[in-house]
PDB file of C-alpha atoms in Angstrom:
ATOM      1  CA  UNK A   1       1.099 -10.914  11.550  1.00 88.00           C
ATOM      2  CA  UNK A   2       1.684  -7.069  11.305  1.00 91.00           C
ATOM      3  CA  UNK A   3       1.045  -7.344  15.526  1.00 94.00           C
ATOM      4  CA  UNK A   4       4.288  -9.740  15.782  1.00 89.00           C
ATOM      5  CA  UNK A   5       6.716  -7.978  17.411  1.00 90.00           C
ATOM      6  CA  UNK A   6       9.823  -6.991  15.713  1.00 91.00           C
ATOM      7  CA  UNK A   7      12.289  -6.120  18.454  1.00 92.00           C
ATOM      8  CA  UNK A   8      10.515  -4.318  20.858  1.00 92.00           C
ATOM      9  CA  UNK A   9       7.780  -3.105  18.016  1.00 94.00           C
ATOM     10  CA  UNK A  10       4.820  -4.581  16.225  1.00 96.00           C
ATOM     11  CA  UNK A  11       5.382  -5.138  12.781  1.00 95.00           C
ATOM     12  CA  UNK A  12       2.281  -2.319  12.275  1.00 97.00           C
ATOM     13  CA  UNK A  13       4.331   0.426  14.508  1.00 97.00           C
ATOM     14  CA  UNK A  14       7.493   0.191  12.104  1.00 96.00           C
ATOM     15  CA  UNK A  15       5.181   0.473   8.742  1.00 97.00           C
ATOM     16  CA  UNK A  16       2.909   3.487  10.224  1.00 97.00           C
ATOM     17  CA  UNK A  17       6.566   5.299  11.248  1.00 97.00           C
ATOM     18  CA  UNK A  18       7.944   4.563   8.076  1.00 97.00           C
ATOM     19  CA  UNK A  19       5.460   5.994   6.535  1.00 98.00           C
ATOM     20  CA  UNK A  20       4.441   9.210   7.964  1.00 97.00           C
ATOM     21  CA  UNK A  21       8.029   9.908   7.176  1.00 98.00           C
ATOM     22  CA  UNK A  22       7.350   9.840   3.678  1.00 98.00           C
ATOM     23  CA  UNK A  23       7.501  13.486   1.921  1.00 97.00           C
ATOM     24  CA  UNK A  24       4.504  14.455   0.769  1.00 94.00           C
ATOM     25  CA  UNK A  25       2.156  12.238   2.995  1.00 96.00           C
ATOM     26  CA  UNK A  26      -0.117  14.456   5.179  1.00 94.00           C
ATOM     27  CA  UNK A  27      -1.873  11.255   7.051  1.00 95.00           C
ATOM     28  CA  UNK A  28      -1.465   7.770   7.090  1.00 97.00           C
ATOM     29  CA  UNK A  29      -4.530   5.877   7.905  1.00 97.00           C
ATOM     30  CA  UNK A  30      -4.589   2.097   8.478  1.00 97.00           C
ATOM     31  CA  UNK A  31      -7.205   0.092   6.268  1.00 97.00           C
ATOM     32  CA  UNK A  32      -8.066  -3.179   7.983  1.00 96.00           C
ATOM     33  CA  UNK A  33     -11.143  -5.338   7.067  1.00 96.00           C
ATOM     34  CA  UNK A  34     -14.236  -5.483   9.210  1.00 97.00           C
ATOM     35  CA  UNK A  35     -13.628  -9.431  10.008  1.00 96.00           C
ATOM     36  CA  UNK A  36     -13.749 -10.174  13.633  1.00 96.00           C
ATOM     37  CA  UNK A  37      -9.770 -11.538  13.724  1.00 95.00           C
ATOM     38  CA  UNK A  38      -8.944  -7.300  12.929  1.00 96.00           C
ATOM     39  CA  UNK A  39     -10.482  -5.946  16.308  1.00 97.00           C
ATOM     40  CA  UNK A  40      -7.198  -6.460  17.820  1.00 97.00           C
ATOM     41  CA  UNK A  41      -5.588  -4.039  14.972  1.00 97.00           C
ATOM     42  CA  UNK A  42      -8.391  -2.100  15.345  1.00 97.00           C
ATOM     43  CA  UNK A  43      -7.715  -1.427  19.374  1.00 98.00           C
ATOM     44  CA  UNK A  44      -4.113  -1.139  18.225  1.00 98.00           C
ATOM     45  CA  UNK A  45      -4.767   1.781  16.128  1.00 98.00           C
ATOM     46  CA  UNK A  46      -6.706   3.349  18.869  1.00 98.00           C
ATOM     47  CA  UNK A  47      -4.658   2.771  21.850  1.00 97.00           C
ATOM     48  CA  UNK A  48      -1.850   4.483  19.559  1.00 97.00           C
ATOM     49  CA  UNK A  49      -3.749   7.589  18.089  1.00 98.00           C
ATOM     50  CA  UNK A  50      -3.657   6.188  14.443  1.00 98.00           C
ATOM     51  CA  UNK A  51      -6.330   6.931  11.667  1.00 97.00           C
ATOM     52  CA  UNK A  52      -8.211   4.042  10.489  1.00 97.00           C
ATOM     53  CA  UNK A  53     -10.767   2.590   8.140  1.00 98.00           C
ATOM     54  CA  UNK A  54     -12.443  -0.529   7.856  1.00 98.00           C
ATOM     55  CA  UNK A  55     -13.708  -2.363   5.391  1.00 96.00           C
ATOM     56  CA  UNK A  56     -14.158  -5.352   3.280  1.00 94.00           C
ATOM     57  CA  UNK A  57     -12.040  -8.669   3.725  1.00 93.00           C
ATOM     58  CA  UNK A  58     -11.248  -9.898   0.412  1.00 91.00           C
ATOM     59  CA  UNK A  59     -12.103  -6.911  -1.457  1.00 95.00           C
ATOM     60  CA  UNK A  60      -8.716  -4.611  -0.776  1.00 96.00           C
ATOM     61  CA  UNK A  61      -9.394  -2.456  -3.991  1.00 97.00           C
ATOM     62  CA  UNK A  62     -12.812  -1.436  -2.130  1.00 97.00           C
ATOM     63  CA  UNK A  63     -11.002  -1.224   1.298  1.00 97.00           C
ATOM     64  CA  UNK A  64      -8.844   1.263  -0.254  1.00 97.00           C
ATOM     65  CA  UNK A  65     -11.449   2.880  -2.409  1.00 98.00           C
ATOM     66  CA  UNK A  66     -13.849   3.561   0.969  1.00 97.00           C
ATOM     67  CA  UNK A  67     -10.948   4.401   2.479  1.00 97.00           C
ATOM     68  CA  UNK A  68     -10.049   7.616   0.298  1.00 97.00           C
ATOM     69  CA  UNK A  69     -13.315   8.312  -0.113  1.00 97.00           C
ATOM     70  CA  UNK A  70     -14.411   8.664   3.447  1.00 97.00           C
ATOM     71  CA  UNK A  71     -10.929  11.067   4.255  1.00 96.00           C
ATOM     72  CA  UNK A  72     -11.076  12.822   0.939  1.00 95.00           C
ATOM     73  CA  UNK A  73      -7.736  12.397  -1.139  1.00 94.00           C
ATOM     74  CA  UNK A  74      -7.018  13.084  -4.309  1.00 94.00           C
ATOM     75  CA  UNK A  75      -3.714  10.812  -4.505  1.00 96.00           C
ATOM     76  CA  UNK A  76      -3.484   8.037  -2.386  1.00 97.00           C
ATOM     77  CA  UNK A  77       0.113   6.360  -1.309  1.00 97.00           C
ATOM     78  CA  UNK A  78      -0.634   2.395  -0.918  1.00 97.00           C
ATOM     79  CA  UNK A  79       2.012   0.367   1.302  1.00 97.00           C
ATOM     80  CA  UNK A  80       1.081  -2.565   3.108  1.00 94.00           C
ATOM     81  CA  UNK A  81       1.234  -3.177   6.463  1.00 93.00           C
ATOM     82  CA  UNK A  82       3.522  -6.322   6.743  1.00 93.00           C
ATOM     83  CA  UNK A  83       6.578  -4.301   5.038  1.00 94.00           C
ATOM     84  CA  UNK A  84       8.507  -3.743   8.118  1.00 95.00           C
ATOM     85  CA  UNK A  85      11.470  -2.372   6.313  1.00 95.00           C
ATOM     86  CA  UNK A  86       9.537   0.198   4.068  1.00 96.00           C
ATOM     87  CA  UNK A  87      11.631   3.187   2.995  1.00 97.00           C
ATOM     88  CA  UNK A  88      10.049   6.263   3.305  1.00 98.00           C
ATOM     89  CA  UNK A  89      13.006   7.541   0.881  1.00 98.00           C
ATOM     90  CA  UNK A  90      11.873   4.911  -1.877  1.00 98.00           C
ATOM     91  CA  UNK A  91       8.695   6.277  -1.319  1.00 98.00           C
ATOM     92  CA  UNK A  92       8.804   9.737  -1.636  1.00 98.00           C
ATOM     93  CA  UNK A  93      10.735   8.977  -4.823  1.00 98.00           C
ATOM     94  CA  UNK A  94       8.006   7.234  -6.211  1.00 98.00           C
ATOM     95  CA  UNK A  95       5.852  10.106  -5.505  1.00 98.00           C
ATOM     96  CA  UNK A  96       8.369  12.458  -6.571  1.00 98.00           C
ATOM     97  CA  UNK A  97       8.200  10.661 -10.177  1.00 98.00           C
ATOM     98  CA  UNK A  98       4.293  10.603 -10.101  1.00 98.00           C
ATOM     99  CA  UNK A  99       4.147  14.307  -9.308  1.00 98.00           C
ATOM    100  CA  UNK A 100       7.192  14.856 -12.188  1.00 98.00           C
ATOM    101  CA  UNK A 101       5.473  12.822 -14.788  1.00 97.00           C
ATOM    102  CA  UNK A 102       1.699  13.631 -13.969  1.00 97.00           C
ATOM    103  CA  UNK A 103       0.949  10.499 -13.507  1.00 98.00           C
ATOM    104  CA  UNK A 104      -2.203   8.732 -12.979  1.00 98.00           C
ATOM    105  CA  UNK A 105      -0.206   5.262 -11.574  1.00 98.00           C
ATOM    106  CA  UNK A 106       3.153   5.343  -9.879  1.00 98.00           C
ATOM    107  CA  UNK A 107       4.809   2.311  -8.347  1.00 98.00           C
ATOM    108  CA  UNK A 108       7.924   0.552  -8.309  1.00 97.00           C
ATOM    109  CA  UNK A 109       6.343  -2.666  -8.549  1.00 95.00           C
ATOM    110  CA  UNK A 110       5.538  -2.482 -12.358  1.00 95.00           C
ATOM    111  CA  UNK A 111       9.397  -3.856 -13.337  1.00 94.00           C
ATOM    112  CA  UNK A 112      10.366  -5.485 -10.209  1.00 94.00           C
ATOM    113  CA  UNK A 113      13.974  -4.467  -9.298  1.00 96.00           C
ATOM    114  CA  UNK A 114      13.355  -3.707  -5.988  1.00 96.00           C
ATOM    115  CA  UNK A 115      13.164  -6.220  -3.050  1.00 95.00           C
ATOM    116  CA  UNK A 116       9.876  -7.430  -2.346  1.00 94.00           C
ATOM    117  CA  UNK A 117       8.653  -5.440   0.650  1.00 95.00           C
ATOM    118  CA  UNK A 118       9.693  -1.395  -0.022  1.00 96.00           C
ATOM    119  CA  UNK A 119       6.141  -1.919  -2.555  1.00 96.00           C
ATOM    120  CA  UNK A 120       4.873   1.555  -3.370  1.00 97.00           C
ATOM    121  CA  UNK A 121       2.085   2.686  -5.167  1.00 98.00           C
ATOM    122  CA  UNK A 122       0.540   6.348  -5.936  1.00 98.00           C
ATOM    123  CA  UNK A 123      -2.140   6.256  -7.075  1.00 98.00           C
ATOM    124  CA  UNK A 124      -4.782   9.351  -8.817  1.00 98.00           C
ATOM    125  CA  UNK A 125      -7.680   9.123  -6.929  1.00 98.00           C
ATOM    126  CA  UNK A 126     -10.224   9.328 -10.324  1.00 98.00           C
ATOM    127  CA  UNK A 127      -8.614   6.061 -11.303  1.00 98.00           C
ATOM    128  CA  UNK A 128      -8.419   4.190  -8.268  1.00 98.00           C
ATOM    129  CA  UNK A 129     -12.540   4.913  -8.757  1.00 98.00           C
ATOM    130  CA  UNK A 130     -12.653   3.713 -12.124  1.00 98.00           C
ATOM    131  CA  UNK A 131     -10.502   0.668 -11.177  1.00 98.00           C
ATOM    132  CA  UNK A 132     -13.586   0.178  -8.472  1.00 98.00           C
ATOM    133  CA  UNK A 133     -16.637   0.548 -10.735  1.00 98.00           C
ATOM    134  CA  UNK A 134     -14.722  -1.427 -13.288  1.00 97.00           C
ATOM    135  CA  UNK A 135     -12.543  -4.197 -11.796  1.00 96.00           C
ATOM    136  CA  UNK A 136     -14.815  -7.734 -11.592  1.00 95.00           C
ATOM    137  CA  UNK A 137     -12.114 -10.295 -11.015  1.00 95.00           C
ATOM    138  CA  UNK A 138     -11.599 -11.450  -7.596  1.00 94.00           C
ATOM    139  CA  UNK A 139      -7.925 -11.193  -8.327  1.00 94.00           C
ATOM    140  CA  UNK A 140      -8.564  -7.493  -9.559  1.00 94.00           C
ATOM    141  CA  UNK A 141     -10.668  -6.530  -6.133  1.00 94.00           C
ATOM    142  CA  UNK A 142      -7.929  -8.917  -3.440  1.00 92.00           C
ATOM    143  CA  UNK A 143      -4.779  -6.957  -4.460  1.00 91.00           C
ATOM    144  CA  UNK A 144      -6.423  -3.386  -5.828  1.00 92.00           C
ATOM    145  CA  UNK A 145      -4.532  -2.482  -8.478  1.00 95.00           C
ATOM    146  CA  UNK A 146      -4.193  -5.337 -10.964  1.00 96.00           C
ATOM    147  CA  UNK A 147      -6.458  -3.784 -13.043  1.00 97.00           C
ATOM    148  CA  UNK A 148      -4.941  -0.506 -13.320  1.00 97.00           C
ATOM    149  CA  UNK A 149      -1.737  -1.902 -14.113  1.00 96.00           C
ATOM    150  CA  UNK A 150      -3.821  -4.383 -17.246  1.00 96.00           C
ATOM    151  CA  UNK A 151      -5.118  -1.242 -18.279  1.00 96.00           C
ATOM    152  CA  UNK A 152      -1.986   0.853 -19.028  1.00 94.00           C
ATOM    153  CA  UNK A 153      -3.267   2.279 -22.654  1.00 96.00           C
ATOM    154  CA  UNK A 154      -5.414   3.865 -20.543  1.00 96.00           C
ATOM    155  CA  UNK A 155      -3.328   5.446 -17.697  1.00 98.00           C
ATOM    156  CA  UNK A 156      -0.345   7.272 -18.030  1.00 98.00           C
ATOM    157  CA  UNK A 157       2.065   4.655 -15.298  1.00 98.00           C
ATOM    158  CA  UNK A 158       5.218   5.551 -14.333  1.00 98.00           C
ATOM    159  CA  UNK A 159       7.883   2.789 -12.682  1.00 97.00           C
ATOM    160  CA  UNK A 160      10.663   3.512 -10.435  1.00 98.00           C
ATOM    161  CA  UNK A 161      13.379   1.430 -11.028  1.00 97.00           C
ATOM    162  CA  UNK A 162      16.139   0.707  -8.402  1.00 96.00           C
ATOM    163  CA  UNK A 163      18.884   2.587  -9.210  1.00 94.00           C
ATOM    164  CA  UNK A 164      21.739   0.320  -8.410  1.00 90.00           C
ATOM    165  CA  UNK A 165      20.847  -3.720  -9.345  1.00 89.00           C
ATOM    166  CA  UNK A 166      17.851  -5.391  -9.645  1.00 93.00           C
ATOM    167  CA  UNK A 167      17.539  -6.818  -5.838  1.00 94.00           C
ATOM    168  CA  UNK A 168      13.536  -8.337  -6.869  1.00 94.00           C
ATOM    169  CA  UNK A 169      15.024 -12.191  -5.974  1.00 93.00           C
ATOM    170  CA  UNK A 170      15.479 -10.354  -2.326  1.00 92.00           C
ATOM    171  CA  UNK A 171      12.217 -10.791   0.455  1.00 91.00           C
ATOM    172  CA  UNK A 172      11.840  -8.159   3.112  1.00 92.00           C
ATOM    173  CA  UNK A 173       8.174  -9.170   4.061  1.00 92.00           C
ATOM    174  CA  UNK A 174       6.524 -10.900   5.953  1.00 90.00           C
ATOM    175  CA  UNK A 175       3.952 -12.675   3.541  1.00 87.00           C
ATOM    176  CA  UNK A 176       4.146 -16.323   5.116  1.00 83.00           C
ATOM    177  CA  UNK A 177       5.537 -16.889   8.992  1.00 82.00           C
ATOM    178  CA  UNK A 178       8.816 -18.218   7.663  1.00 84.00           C
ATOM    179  CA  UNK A 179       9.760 -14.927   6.407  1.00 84.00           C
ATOM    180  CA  UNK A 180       8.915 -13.812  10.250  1.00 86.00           C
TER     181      UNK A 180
END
């Protein structure tokens, strides 16, 4: 789905714009699983000059893990790829509040107020590693930050609310093909 074209441009291009436009991003790098069906992604991301990682299928939380590992970050800035409409503004305002409040977990997914598909997470490196030694559900390792969020006496976790109404009932994904 995120090589559907959009206009003129995969689903993948408008994420990966979106967010290198992001303040306070130095690289975006694709994670994509090491299942046959993501070669095509993969030759994507190489025909267009984009980092990338690959990983494990079902296991996002140790995609993402790998992921920072292997290039090094201390805070890592989680979108998903089938969020054509992400706003790097939204964003940089998450990371804005996770830099403001030191946090360890910043998102605007915590209270859901925003439309489903500007999803952003920051998230503190150390705990994104404890999340991966520590997370056993299979619900915990598919969506990679469940258990950070079940966790929050433990975390400091900041939430971005939408400043104007709470748009949440709104879709601006592409999850299943009839939202394509």
């Amino acid at each position: 789905k995120v090589l559907l074209d959009l206009g003129n441009i995969k689903v993948l291009d408008w994420v990966y714009r979106a967010a290198s436009k992001i303040i306070g991003v130095d690289e975006v790098v694709v994670a994509i699983s090491k299942d046959k069906t993501d070669d095509v992604i993969e030759k994507h991301c190489k025909k267009n000059n984009y980092l990338f990682f690959r990983g494990e299928k079902e296991d996002v939380l140790s995609r993402l893990y790998n992921a920072a590992k292997k290039f090094n970050v201390d805070r890592i800035v989680r979108v998903t790829a089938d969020c054509p409409f992400l706003d790097p503004r939204v964003c940089s305002e998450v990371i804005l509040l996770y830099d403001n409040q030191n946090s360890d977990y910043a998102s605007n997914t915590v209270l859901e107020t925003w439309p489903d598909g500007l999803d952003c997470e920051v998230i503190k490196f150390k705990v994104l590693k404890e999340a991966y030694f520590k997370a056993f559900l299979p619900s915990d390792r598919e969506h990679a930050t469940p258990w950070i969020k079940a966790n929050n006496y433990k975390f400091n976790i900041t939430n971005l609310i939408c400043p104007y109404k709470n748009f949440s009932k709104f879709r601006w994904t592409l999850d299943r093909y009839e939202d394509y």
